[in-house]
Each structure stands twice: as C-alpha cells, then as structure tokens.
Coordinates of C-alpha atoms and ligand atoms in Angstrom, one line a residue:
X20 CA 0.2 0.1 0.3
X21 CA 1.2 3.3 -0.8
X22 CA 2.0 5.6 2.0
X23 CA -0.9 8.5 2.4
X24 CA -0.1 11.5 0.6
X25 CA -2.7 14.5 1.3
X26 CA -1.6 17.0 -1.5
X27 CA -2.1 19.8 0.5
X28 CA -1.1 22.6 -2.3
X29 CA -2.5 21.1 -6.0
X30 CA -1.7 23.5 -8.3
X31 CA -4.3 24.0 -11.1
X32 CA -3.2 22.2 -13.8
X33 CA -5.2 23.8 -16.5
X34 CA -4.3 20.5 -19.1
X35 CA -7.0 20.3 -21.6
X36 CA -8.9 17.2 -22.1
X37 CA -7.6 13.8 -23.1
X38 CA -6.3 13.7 -26.5
X39 CA -3.5 16.4 -25.2
X40 CA 0.1 15.4 -25.2
X41 CA -0.4 14.8 -21.2
X42 CA -3.8 14.0 -20.7
X43 CA -3.8 13.7 -16.7
X44 CA -7.4 14.0 -15.7
X45 CA -7.7 17.4 -13.9
X46 CA -10.7 19.7 -13.5
X47 CA -10.0 22.1 -17.3
X48 CA -12.2 25.1 -16.5
X49 CA -12.2 28.6 -14.4
X50 CA -13.1 25.8 -11.2
X51 CA -10.2 25.4 -9.9
X52 CA -9.3 21.8 -7.9
X53 CA -9.2 23.4 -4.3
X54 CA -12.8 24.3 -5.2
X55 CA -13.9 20.9 -5.6
X56 CA -11.7 19.5 -2.7
X57 CA -13.9 21.9 -0.6
X58 CA -16.9 20.6 -1.8
X59 CA -15.6 17.0 -1.2
X60 CA -15.0 17.9 2.6
X61 CA -18.3 19.5 2.9
X62 CA -19.8 16.1 1.6
X63 CA -17.4 14.3 4.4
X64 CA -18.2 16.6 6.9
X65 CA -22.2 16.0 6.3
X66 CA -21.6 12.1 5.9
X67 CA -20.2 11.9 9.4
X68 CA -19.6 7.8 9.2
X69 CA -19.7 5.1 6.7
X70 CA -18.7 5.1 3.2
X71 CA -20.3 6.3 0.1
X72 CA -19.8 6.1 -3.7
X73 CA -20.0 7.8 -6.4
X74 CA -20.3 6.9 -10.1
X75 CA -19.2 8.4 -13.0
X76 CA -20.9 7.8 -16.3
X77 CA -20.6 5.0 -18.0
X78 CA -19.9 6.6 -21.3
X79 CA -18.9 10.2 -22.5
X80 CA -19.6 11.5 -25.7
X81 CA -20.5 15.2 -27.2
X82 CA -24.3 14.3 -26.2
X83 CA -23.7 12.5 -23.2
X84 CA -22.1 14.2 -20.2
X85 CA -20.4 13.5 -17.6
X86 CA -22.0 12.3 -13.9
X87 CA -23.6 15.4 -12.5
X88 CA -22.6 14.4 -8.9
X89 CA -19.3 12.8 -9.6
X90 CA -18.5 16.3 -12.0
X91 CA -19.2 18.5 -9.1
X92 CA -17.1 16.6 -6.7
X93 CA -14.0 16.0 -8.9
X94 CA -14.4 18.3 -11.9
X95 CA -13.0 15.3 -14.1
X96 CA -15.2 15.9 -17.0
X97 CA -13.6 13.2 -19.6
X98 CA -13.7 10.0 -17.1
X99 CA -15.9 7.7 -17.6
X100 CA -16.0 4.3 -15.6
X101 CA -14.7 6.0 -12.8
X102 CA -15.8 5.8 -9.3
X103 CA -15.1 8.3 -6.3
X104 CA -15.1 6.8 -2.6
X105 CA -15.5 8.9 0.5
X106 CA -14.8 7.2 3.9
X107 CA -14.7 10.1 6.8
X108 CA -14.2 7.8 9.4
X109 CA -11.1 6.2 7.0
X110 CA -7.7 6.8 9.3
X111 CA -5.4 7.5 6.1
X112 CA -8.0 7.3 3.2
X113 CA -11.0 9.6 3.0
X114 CA -11.1 10.2 -0.5
X115 CA -10.4 7.8 -2.8
X116 CA -10.8 7.7 -6.6
X117 CA -10.5 4.7 -9.6
X118 CA -10.2 5.3 -12.8
X119 CA -10.9 3.1 -15.6
X120 CA -8.1 0.3 -16.4
X121 CA -5.6 1.7 -18.8
X122 CA -5.4 0.0 -22.4
X123 CA -2.9 1.1 -25.0
X124 CA -5.0 0.7 -27.6
X125 CA -7.9 3.0 -26.0
X126 CA -5.3 6.0 -26.4
X127 CA -5.3 5.5 -30.2
X128 CA -9.1 6.2 -30.3
X129 CA -9.6 8.4 -27.2
X130 CA -6.2 10.3 -26.8
X131 CA -3.5 9.6 -24.3
X132 CA -4.0 8.7 -20.5
X133 CA -1.1 8.6 -18.4
X134 CA 0.1 5.9 -16.1
X135 CA -1.1 6.4 -12.2
X136 CA 1.9 8.5 -10.3
X137 CA 2.2 11.7 -8.1
X138 CA 1.1 13.3 -11.5
X139 CA -2.3 12.3 -11.4
X140 CA -2.4 12.9 -7.4
X141 CA -2.0 16.3 -7.9
X142 CA -4.2 16.9 -11.4
X143 CA -7.2 15.2 -9.5
X144 CA -6.4 16.6 -6.2
X145 CA -7.0 13.3 -4.4
X146 CA -4.1 11.1 -2.7
X147 CA -5.0 7.9 -3.7
X148 CA -6.1 6.7 -6.7
X149 CA -6.3 3.2 -8.2
X150 CA -7.8 1.6 -11.0
X151 CA -11.1 0.2 -10.8
X152 CA -9.8 -3.4 -11.2
X153 CA -8.6 -2.8 -7.8
X154 CA -12.1 -1.5 -6.8
X155 CA -13.7 -4.4 -5.1
X156 CA -10.7 -5.1 -3.0
X157 CA -9.7 -2.0 -2.0
X158 CA -13.8 -1.2 -1.3
X159 CA -13.8 -3.9 1.4
X160 CA -10.8 -2.9 3.1
X161 CA -12.1 0.4 3.7
X162 CA -15.4 -0.3 4.9
X163 CA -14.0 -2.9 7.3
X164 CA -11.5 -0.1 8.2
X165 CA -14.8 2.1 9.2
X166 CA -16.2 1.4 13.0
X167 CA -19.8 1.7 11.8
X168 CA -19.7 -0.1 8.9
X169 CA -22.3 1.9 7.3
X170 CA -23.0 2.4 3.8
X171 CA -24.0 5.6 2.9
X172 CA -26.2 6.2 -0.2
X173 CA -25.5 9.6 -1.4
X174 CA -28.0 9.1 -5.1
X175 CA -31.6 10.0 -5.8
X176 CA -34.2 7.7 -5.8
X177 CA -35.2 6.1 -9.2
X178 CA -39.1 5.7 -9.4
X179 CA -40.2 2.0 -9.8
X180 CA -40.6 1.4 -13.3
X181 CA -37.2 3.2 -14.1
X182 CA -33.8 0.8 -13.1
X183 CA -32.2 0.5 -9.8
X184 CA -28.8 3.2 -9.5
X185 CA -25.9 1.9 -9.9
X186 CA -25.0 3.0 -6.1
X187 CA -28.0 1.4 -4.9
X188 CA -27.4 -1.8 -6.1
X189 CA -23.7 -1.6 -5.4
X190 CA -24.3 -1.1 -1.7
X191 CA -26.9 -3.4 -2.0
X192 CA -24.5 -6.0 -2.8
X193 CA -21.9 -4.7 -0.2
X194 CA -24.2 -5.3 2.3
X195 CA -25.1 -8.6 1.8
X196 CA -21.6 -9.9 1.9
X197 CA -20.5 -7.7 4.8
X198 CA -22.2 -8.8 8.2
X199 CA -23.1 -6.1 10.4
X200 CA -23.1 -3.5 7.7
X201 CA -26.2 -1.2 7.3
X202 CA -27.5 1.0 4.3
X203 CA -27.9 5.2 5.4
X204 CA -29.7 7.6 3.7
X205 CA -28.2 10.5 3.0
X206 CA -29.6 11.2 -0.4
X207 CA -30.6 15.3 0.8
X208 CA -26.7 16.0 1.4
X209 CA -25.8 16.5 -2.3
X210 CA -28.9 18.3 -3.7
X211 CA -29.2 20.5 -1.0
X212 CA -24.9 21.2 -1.7
X213 CA -25.3 21.6 -5.6
X214 CA -28.4 24.3 -5.4
X215 CA -26.3 26.6 -3.5
X216 CA -23.5 28.3 -5.8
X217 CA -20.3 29.3 -4.9
X218 CA -18.6 32.4 -6.2
X219 CA -16.3 30.3 -8.5
X220 CA -19.7 28.7 -9.8
X221 CA -21.9 32.2 -10.1
X222 CA -19.2 33.4 -12.4
X223 CA -19.0 30.4 -14.6
X224 CA -23.1 30.5 -14.8
X225 CA -22.7 34.2 -15.8
X226 CA -20.7 33.4 -18.8
X227 CA -23.4 30.8 -19.9
X228 CA -25.7 33.4 -19.2
X229 CA -23.9 35.8 -21.1
X230 CA -23.3 33.8 -24.3
X231 CA -27.3 33.2 -23.8
X232 CA -28.2 36.8 -23.8
X233 CA -26.0 37.9 -26.8
X234 CA -27.4 34.8 -28.6
X235 CA -31.2 35.7 -27.9
X236 CA -30.0 39.3 -29.2
X237 CA -28.4 38.2 -32.5
X238 CA -31.6 36.2 -33.0
X239 CA -34.3 39.3 -32.3
X240 CA -32.0 41.1 -34.8
X241 CA -31.5 38.1 -37.7
X242 CA -35.1 37.5 -37.7
X243 CA -37.4 37.8 -40.8
X244 CA -40.6 36.4 -42.3
X245 CA -39.2 33.4 -44.3
X246 CA -36.6 32.2 -42.5
X247 CA -36.6 28.2 -41.3
X248 CA -36.4 27.8 -37.6
X249 CA -33.4 25.8 -38.0
X250 CA -31.6 28.9 -39.7
X251 CA -32.8 30.9 -36.8
X252 CA -31.1 28.3 -34.5
X253 CA -28.0 28.6 -36.6
X254 CA -27.8 31.7 -35.0
X255 CA -28.0 31.1 -31.7
X256 CA -25.2 28.1 -32.1
X257 CA -22.8 30.4 -33.9
X258 CA -23.0 33.2 -31.0
X259 CA -22.6 30.8 -28.1
X260 CA -19.3 29.2 -29.9
X261 CA -18.0 32.3 -30.3
X262 CA -18.5 33.0 -26.6
X263 CA -16.3 30.1 -25.5
X264 CA -19.2 27.7 -25.3
X265 CA -19.2 24.1 -26.6
X266 CA -23.1 22.9 -27.1
X267 CA -26.2 23.9 -25.9
X268 CA -27.6 23.3 -21.8
X269 CA -30.7 21.3 -23.5
X270 CA -32.4 20.9 -26.6
X271 CA -33.6 24.1 -27.9
X272 CA -37.3 25.2 -28.8
X273 CA -37.7 27.6 -31.5
X274 CA -41.2 27.4 -32.2
X275 CA -43.0 29.6 -34.6
X276 CA -47.1 30.1 -35.0
X277 CA -48.7 26.8 -34.0
X278 CA -45.3 25.6 -32.2
X279 CA -44.8 28.1 -29.8
X280 CA -47.6 26.2 -27.8
X281 CA -45.7 23.1 -27.6
X282 CA -43.9 23.3 -24.7
X283 CA -41.2 20.6 -25.6
X284 CA -41.1 21.6 -29.6
X285 CA -37.9 20.4 -30.6
X286 CA -38.1 19.2 -34.4
X287 CA -37.3 23.1 -35.0
X288 CA -37.9 23.3 -39.3
X289 CA -40.9 25.2 -40.2
X290 CA -40.5 28.1 -42.2
X291 CA -41.7 31.1 -39.8
X292 CA -44.2 33.8 -41.8
X293 CA -44.7 37.1 -41.4
X294 CA -46.8 38.3 -38.4
X295 CA -45.9 35.3 -36.2
X296 CA -44.4 35.3 -32.8
X297 CA -41.6 32.9 -32.3
X298 CA -41.1 31.6 -28.6
X299 CA -37.3 30.7 -28.6
X300 CA -36.2 28.6 -25.2
X301 CA -32.5 28.4 -25.7
X302 CA -29.4 27.8 -23.3
X303 CA -26.0 27.9 -23.8
X304 CA -23.8 25.4 -21.9
X305 CA -20.5 26.9 -20.4
X306 CA -18.0 24.5 -18.5
X307 CA -20.8 22.0 -17.5
X308 CA -23.1 24.6 -16.5
X309 CA -26.5 25.7 -18.2
X310 CA -28.1 28.8 -18.8
X311 CA -31.7 28.9 -19.7
X312 CA -33.4 32.0 -21.2
X313 CA -36.9 32.1 -23.0
X314 CA -38.2 35.1 -25.0
X315 CA -41.3 35.1 -27.4
X316 CA -40.8 37.9 -30.2
X317 CA -42.6 39.1 -33.4
X318 CA -41.1 37.6 -36.7
X319 CA -41.2 41.1 -38.5
X320 CA -40.8 43.4 -35.0
X321 CA -43.9 44.5 -34.1
X322 CA -46.5 42.6 -32.4
X323 CA -50.3 42.7 -33.2
X324 CA -52.5 44.0 -30.6
X325 CA -53.9 40.8 -29.1
X326 CA -49.9 39.3 -29.3
X327 CA -49.1 42.6 -27.1
X328 CA -51.8 41.9 -24.5
X329 CA -50.9 38.3 -24.0
X330 CA -47.5 39.3 -23.6
X331 CA -48.0 42.0 -21.1
X332 CA -49.8 39.4 -18.9
X333 CA -46.9 37.0 -18.8
X334 CA -44.3 40.1 -18.2
X335 CA -47.1 40.6 -15.2
X336 CA -46.6 37.4 -14.1
X337 CA -42.8 37.5 -14.3
X338 CA -42.6 41.2 -12.8
X339 CA -44.5 39.8 -10.0
X340 CA -43.0 36.7 -9.0
X341 CA -39.3 38.2 -9.6
X342 CA -40.3 40.6 -7.0
X343 CA -40.8 38.2 -4.5
X344 CA -37.5 36.2 -4.5
X345 CA -35.4 36.3 -1.8
X346 CA -34.6 34.2 1.3
X347 CA -37.4 32.4 3.0
X348 CA -39.7 32.6 -0.2
X349 CA -41.0 29.5 -0.9
X350 CA -41.8 27.6 -4.6
X351 CA -45.1 27.4 -3.8
X352 CA -45.6 31.0 -2.9
X353 CA -44.4 31.9 -6.2
X354 CA -46.8 29.8 -8.1
X355 CA -49.4 30.8 -6.2
X356 CA -48.9 34.5 -7.4
X357 CA -48.6 33.8 -10.9
X358 CA -51.7 31.7 -11.0
X359 CA -53.2 34.7 -9.3
X360 CA -52.6 36.7 -12.3
X361 CA -52.8 34.2 -14.8
X362 CA -56.5 33.7 -13.4
X363 CA -57.2 37.2 -13.2
X364 CA -56.1 37.7 -17.1
X365 CA -58.4 34.9 -18.0
X366 CA -56.0 32.6 -19.4
X367 CA -56.2 29.8 -16.3
X368 CA -56.3 27.1 -18.8
X369 CA -53.6 28.7 -21.0
X370 CA -50.7 28.5 -18.3
X371 CA -50.4 24.7 -17.7
X372 CA -46.7 24.5 -16.4
X373 CA -44.9 25.7 -13.0
X374 CA -43.3 28.6 -12.6
X375 CA -39.3 27.6 -12.8
X376 CA -36.6 25.2 -11.0
X377 CA -33.2 25.3 -10.1
X378 CA -30.4 25.6 -12.3
X379 CA -26.8 24.9 -11.9
X380 CA -25.1 21.6 -13.9
X381 CA -28.0 20.7 -15.1
X382 CA -30.8 22.8 -16.6
X383 CA -33.5 21.5 -14.3
X384 CA -31.2 21.1 -11.4
X385 CA -30.6 19.3 -8.3
X386 CA -32.2 21.1 -5.4
X387 CA -35.0 20.7 -2.2
X388 CA -37.8 22.4 -4.1
X389 CA -40.1 21.8 -1.2
X390 CA -38.0 24.1 1.0
X391 CA -37.6 27.9 0.9
X392 CA -34.6 29.7 -1.3
X393 CA -31.8 30.6 0.3
X394 CA -29.1 33.2 -0.3
X395 CA -27.0 31.7 -3.5
X396 CA -29.7 29.4 -5.4
X397 CA -29.6 30.0 -8.5
X398 CA -33.3 29.7 -10.2
X399 CA -35.6 30.4 -13.3
X400 CA -38.2 32.5 -13.3
X401 CA -40.8 31.3 -16.4
X402 CA -44.3 31.9 -16.5
X403 CA -45.7 31.5 -19.7
X404 CA -49.6 31.6 -21.3
X405 CA -50.4 29.5 -24.4
X406 CA -53.3 30.0 -27.0
X407 CA -52.1 26.7 -29.6
X408 CA -55.6 28.0 -31.6
X409 CA -54.3 31.7 -32.0
X410 CA -50.7 30.6 -32.6
X411 CA -49.7 32.8 -29.4
X412 CA -47.5 30.8 -27.2
X413 CA -45.4 33.6 -24.7
X414 CA -42.9 32.5 -21.9
X415 CA -40.4 35.1 -20.9
X416 CA -37.6 33.2 -18.7
X417 CA -34.7 34.4 -17.1
X418 CA -32.0 33.1 -14.3
X419 CA -32.5 34.5 -10.9
X420 CA -29.8 34.8 -8.2
X421 CA -31.2 34.6 -4.9
X422 CA -29.2 37.3 -2.4
X423 CA -28.9 38.0 1.1
X424 CA -31.5 40.6 0.8
X425 CA -33.2 39.8 -2.6
X426 CA -32.1 38.7 -6.0
X427 CA -30.1 39.6 -9.2
X428 CA -31.5 39.4 -12.2
X429 CA -28.2 37.2 -13.8
X430 CA -30.0 37.6 -17.5
X431 CA -31.0 41.6 -16.7
X432 CA -29.5 42.8 -20.5
X433 CA -32.1 40.6 -22.4
X434 CA -34.7 43.0 -23.6
X435 CA -38.0 41.7 -21.9
X436 CA -41.2 43.2 -22.1
X437 CA -42.9 43.4 -25.5
X438 CA -42.4 47.3 -25.8
X439 CA -38.5 46.6 -24.5
X440 CA -38.7 43.9 -27.4
X441 CA -39.7 46.3 -29.9
X442 CA -37.6 49.1 -29.2
X443 CA -34.8 46.5 -29.4
X444 CA -35.8 45.3 -32.6
X445 CA -36.4 48.1 -34.2
X446 CA -32.7 49.3 -33.5
Ligands
LIG515 N1 -35.6 24.8 -21.1 C1 -36.5 24.0 -20.5 C2 -37.0 24.8 -19.1 O1 -37.0 25.9 -19.6 O2 -37.4 24.1 -18.2
LIG516 MN1 -36.5 26.2 -17.5
LIG517 MN1 -36.1 26.9 -20.8

C-alpha cells in the first residue's frame, strides 16, 4: 500500500481534455481543484461516518455528459467508468478515486491517458488513485476499516419503473456480503449543496448566461419572415460558440406560429411567416453549467395588439414573482402568485406548467423545492401563456440569483417586455 499523501497544495494544472500531450485527468475549467476539494470536504463532514460511492458516467460523448454529482465533486469531465469513494472515518484515505483500466489500444482511439503516479494525484487533488480493477478489494478494506460499517447512499431515488441506480445496487451487493453493515440514506446532502452556488460557480454560470443573452439578441436582430426555424437556431449556435460555449445546455426550442404553444417542441424545421410570434427557449452550456432563457418575439419586429396583450400578462406574472424573490420565500408562494395573476387575466387554462426550477450543472438542477429559497440559489422564473388556436404562445424566462437581501437577475440585459423587445428590434 502506498503511504497516505494528502496533497495540500494542488496546483491548478490547466491540462486540456484527454487527447492532449499529457492527458492528466484534472479540472480543466475556471473552477480549480481547491473548490472541488472543499466540496468533497463538505460532503465528508455531512456524512460524518460510513462509506459512500459516486460513480462517473459509463460513457461520455458530445451528447452524453459526465455524471453531474461525480463532476460536482471532482471536476473531471472526461473520465467515464470512474468512481469516487468517500469515507470520513477512514484513518488514511477519506477520498479515493478509481479510474478505469488503462488500455494501450484505447489511447489510439480516445487520446493519451497517463499511468498512475504523482502527476495524477496532483491533477485530481486526490491522494489515493487506483484502477477500477482494484476497487472490489479496496472497497471491502475501506468498509472493514470504518467502525460504523455504514454504507451511505448519496444518490437520488429512481421511480419504481426505472432501473435501480448503480450506486444503490452496489451498496446492496456489499451489504449482502459484509456482516453488520447497514445502508443509510443521505440522499439529501448533494442536492442541497449543489443548489447553493459558490462564487466561482456563479461566475461560470454568468458566462453561460451572458453568451445566451448575446445569442438571443442576435436572433432578434436576424429574424425575418421566410426564415426556417433551423436557420434561426444556427444564429444562436454561432454566437454561443463565439463565446466559448461548446454546446447547448438542453435541446433548443424554436417554435413559430402553432409551434410556440408546444412546450417541448424541438423539431425546429418550420418556415416562419410574417405576423407570427416565435418562441425561443435556448440556453448555452459553459464549462458544464447551464443557462436557460426564453423570449417570445414578433417575426417582423412589431406585435399585433392581441399578441402584445398576452405578452403583457406574462410580463406581469414575471415581474410580480421576480419581485418576491428573496431568502425564505417558497416555490409554492411563487407559483400561487403567478396563478393569481393568470387567473385574473382569464388565461387559467392557457397556463400549464410550473413557474421555474433550480439551475446549475443541469438545466433542471438538483435542489429541494419543498424548502424555502436560500442565498446562492440560482432559479429560473418562466411564466407562460399558450393560446394554441391563435398561434400565440408566450413564455419569458430569466435566471435569478437569490442574494442575502433579495435577488440579482443574471440575464437582465436581454430585452424582456413587449415594448422593450419592439424597441430593441427597431434598432
Ligand atoms: N428549457 C427547459 C426549461 O425551460 O425548463
Ligand atoms: Mn427553464
Ligand atoms: Mn427554458
């Protein structure tokens, strides 16, 4: 067994992704290894005892992303098949990382990966890094060295018709082999931590949002009758790439005419006609973090009176609920307020989704939405009214940071009300 070497000073090695000349697994973005270490420390503290496992995704591609809990705790975007083991009671190794086996042929196809050693310890910030082939034995040893023999479950719960999570299955397999072991539910820890964003994270999310704001502005400038929805999408894509974003945070929705009332419309292939409203729900991903913004704007720069009336109701719902955003407020209170306004306006049946969600690594991010809002949370506020038979679907969506005293609208620079949008499109 190697000696415990807990790297106290981990340099932020800005090694790009595998395929570079070193291939050292390490956080590659603006958030340094010390932030990931602090996050792991918090989870260890909150666990208090026992042993937990967080698996990386089984595979990673341009569309299949890293497991988000694993990424949150390690910053390793390209290590698939890996596993993080956390054991607060362990005398030497509170954190252990298992990386998938190194295969020489694999390097030809997926880029160079180095052998284990000090560089990998420093790059990952984890003192004990081994290959997954050693995980069964090492995990048993780790559990047997913890007094409690608790197997701690950090993951969420699958519905009864979905597969049991890999982590829970592992804990059950371990429990059936290790006498006196028990499984403890600690599934509330990670959603709570992930929903409260630290400064470094807020800065990264602001970049995703800024890129998205610019993309929406470019789309408002570019739109004209006769354009295909796909062509408008290309405008968004070009701008987010120019701002250093590699991909969208979710499947974009470019819904014109009848499509603007289809909540999850993603075909994005219709010709946009004069006089129509186009609803664009598009968000960039920057360094794994999501932005999520929606605007509904007139194809030819001016709303009809009816379109404007609907837009104004949505604006009223948006303003009233954003004004309420501060610590202590609940999602239920926010939803009630938006319902109150839409009911009064006579559009109760044309408003059929909830007001918003947590935003972070995932577009619908982890968090406890039955609890009051807290400083550091980033949420979306996205009221909508959809009159499908008139081709008027309007949603306005912004990304709101909850502060100690209230909120900051992180997407405030994107024209919002019908008047602001018309004025912007006229320039
Ligand atoms: N773009 C997905 C959502 O707004 O929730
Ligand atoms: Mn949203
Ligand atoms: Mn959205």
